[in-house]
Short mmCIF file of C-alpha atoms in Angstrom, two decimals:
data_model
loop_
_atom_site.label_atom_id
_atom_site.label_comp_id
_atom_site.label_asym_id
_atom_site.label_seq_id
_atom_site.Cartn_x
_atom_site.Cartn_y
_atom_site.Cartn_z
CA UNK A 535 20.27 68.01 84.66
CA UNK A 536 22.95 69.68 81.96
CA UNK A 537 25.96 67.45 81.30
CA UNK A 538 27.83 70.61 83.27
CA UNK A 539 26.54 69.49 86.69
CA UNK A 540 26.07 73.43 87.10
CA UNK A 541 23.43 74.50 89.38
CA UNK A 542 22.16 77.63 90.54
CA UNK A 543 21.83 76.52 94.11
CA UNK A 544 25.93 77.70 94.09
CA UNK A 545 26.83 81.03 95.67
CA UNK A 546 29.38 82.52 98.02
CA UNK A 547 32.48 81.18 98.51
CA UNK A 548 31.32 78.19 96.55
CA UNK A 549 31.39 80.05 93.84
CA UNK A 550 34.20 82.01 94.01
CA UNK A 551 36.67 78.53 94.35
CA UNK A 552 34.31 76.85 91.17
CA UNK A 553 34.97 79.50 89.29
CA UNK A 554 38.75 79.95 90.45
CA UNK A 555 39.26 76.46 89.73
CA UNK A 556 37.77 76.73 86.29
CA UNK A 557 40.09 79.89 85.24
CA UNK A 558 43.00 77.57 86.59
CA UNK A 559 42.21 74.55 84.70
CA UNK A 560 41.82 77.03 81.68
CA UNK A 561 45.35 78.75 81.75
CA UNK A 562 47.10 75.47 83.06
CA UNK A 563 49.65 74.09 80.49
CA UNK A 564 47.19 70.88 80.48
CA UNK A 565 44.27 73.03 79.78
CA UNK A 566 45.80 75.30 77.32
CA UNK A 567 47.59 71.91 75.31
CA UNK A 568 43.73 70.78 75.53
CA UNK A 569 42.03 74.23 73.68
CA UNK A 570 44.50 73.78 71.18
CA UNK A 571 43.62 70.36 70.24
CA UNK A 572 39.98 71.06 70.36
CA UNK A 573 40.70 73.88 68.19
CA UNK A 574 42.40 72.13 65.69
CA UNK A 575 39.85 69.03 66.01
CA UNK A 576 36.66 71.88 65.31
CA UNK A 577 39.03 73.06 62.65
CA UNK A 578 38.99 69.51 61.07
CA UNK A 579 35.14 68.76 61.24
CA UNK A 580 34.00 68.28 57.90
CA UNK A 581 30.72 69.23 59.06
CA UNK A 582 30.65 72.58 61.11
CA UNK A 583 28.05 71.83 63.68
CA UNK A 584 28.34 70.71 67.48
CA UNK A 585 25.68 68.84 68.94
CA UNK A 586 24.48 68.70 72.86
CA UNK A 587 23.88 66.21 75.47
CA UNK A 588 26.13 63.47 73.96
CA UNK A 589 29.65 63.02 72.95
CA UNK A 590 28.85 61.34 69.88
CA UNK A 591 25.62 60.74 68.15
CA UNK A 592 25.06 60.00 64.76
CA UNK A 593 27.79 60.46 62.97
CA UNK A 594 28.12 63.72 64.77
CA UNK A 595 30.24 65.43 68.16
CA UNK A 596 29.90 67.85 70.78
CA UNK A 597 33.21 69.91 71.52
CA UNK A 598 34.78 67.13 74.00
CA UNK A 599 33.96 64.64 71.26
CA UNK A 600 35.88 66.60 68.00
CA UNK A 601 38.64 66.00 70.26
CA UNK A 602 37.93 62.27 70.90
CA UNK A 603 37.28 62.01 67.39
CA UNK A 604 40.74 63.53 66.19
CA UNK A 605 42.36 61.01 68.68
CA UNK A 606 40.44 57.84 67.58
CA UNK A 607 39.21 57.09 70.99
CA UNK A 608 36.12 54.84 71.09
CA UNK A 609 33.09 56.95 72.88
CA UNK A 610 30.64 54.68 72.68
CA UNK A 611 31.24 53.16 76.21
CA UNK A 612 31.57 56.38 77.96
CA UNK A 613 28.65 58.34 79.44
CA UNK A 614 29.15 62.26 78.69
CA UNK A 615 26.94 62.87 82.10
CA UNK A 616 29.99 61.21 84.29
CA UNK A 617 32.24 63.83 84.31
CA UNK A 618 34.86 62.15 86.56
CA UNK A 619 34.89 59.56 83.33
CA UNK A 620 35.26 61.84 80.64
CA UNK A 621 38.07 63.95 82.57
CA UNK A 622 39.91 60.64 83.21
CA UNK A 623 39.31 59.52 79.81
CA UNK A 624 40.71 62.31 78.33
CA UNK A 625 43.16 63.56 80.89
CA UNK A 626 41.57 66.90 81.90
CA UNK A 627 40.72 68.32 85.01
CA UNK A 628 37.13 67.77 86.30
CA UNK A 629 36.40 71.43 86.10
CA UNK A 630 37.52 71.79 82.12
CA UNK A 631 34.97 69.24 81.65
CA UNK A 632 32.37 70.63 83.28
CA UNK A 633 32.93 74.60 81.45
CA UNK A 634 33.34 72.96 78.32
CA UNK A 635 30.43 71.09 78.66
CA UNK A 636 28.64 74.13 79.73
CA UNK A 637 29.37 76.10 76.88
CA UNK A 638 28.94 73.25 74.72
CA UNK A 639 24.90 72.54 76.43
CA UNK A 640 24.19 75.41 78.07
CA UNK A 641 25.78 78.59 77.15
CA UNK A 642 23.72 79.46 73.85
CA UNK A 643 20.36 80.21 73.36
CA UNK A 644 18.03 77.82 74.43
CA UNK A 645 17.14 76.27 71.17
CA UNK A 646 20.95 76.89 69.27
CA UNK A 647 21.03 75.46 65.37
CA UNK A 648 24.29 72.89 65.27
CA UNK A 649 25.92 75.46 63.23
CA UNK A 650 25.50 78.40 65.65
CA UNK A 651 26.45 75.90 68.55
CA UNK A 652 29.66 75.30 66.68
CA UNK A 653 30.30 79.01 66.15
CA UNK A 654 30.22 80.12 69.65
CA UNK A 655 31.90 77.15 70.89
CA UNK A 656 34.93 77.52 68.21
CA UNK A 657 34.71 81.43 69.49
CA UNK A 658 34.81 80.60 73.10
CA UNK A 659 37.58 78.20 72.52
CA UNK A 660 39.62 80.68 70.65
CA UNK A 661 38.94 82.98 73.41
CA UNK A 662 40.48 80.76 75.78
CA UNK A 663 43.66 80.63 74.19
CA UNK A 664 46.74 82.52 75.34
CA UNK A 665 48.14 85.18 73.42
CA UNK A 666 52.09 84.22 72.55
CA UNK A 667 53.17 87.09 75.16
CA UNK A 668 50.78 85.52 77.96
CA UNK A 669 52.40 81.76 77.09
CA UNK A 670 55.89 83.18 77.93
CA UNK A 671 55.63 85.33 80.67
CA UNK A 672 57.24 83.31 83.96
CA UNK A 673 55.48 84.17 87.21
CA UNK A 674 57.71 86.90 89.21
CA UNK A 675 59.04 85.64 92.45
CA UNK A 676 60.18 88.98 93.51
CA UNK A 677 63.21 88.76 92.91
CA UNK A 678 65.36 91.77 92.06
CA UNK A 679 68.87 91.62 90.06
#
């Protein structure tokens, strides 16, 4: 089982909320405050590689663990396959966790070098982020003036 808790025995309207909830968590101001620190934490590796499965192994991180890196949290005591845990630890939502652990594990080619792992991640991260226009748009309520 992937750290991601994804499964493809999901479908339907299952789906459709996961993956609502996900692209909520994402643009959220906690989610968004969160893909900027990871960004700047990848950023900061002195080493560009990511690795899987753990937060921290090794000297080395996965994408959740640049971040707990950069804050100076102690990982050692935290298991990266509790994703209630890591989402408390490092006050995310539970789906955040699971998509970034997804892209982190899951969403490369089977056997991904570090380095390329780190690439797509740092791409998909990027991706994530909202354009300056997108941050300061105010949802429309309608009303007319």
């Amino acid at each position: 089982m992937s750290r991601s808790g994804y499964s493809y025995d999901v479908d339907g309207w299952q789906l459709i909320r996961w993956r609502g909830a996900v692209a909520s968590a994402i643009r959220g101001k906690r989610g968004q405050a969160f893909l900027h620190e990871m960004l700047a934490a990848l950023d900061a590796l002195p080493a560009k590689r990511l690795i899987d499965g753990d937060l921290e192994r090794d000297g080395e991180v996965c994408a959740i663990g640049a971040v707990g890196r950069a804050r100076g949290l102690d990982m050692t005591d935290i298991d990266p396959y509790d994703r209630e845990t890591v989402a408390a630890k490092f006050g995310l939502p539970h789906a955040l966790v699971c998509e970034v652990a997804f892209v982190n594990d899951d969403d490369g080619w089977r056997h991904d070098t570090p380095e390329a792992r780190y690439s797509r991640v740092r791409e998909w991260v990027a991706g994530q982020l909202k354009k300056p226009a997108e941050a300061g748009k105010e949802k429309d309520d309608g009303n007319k003036e």
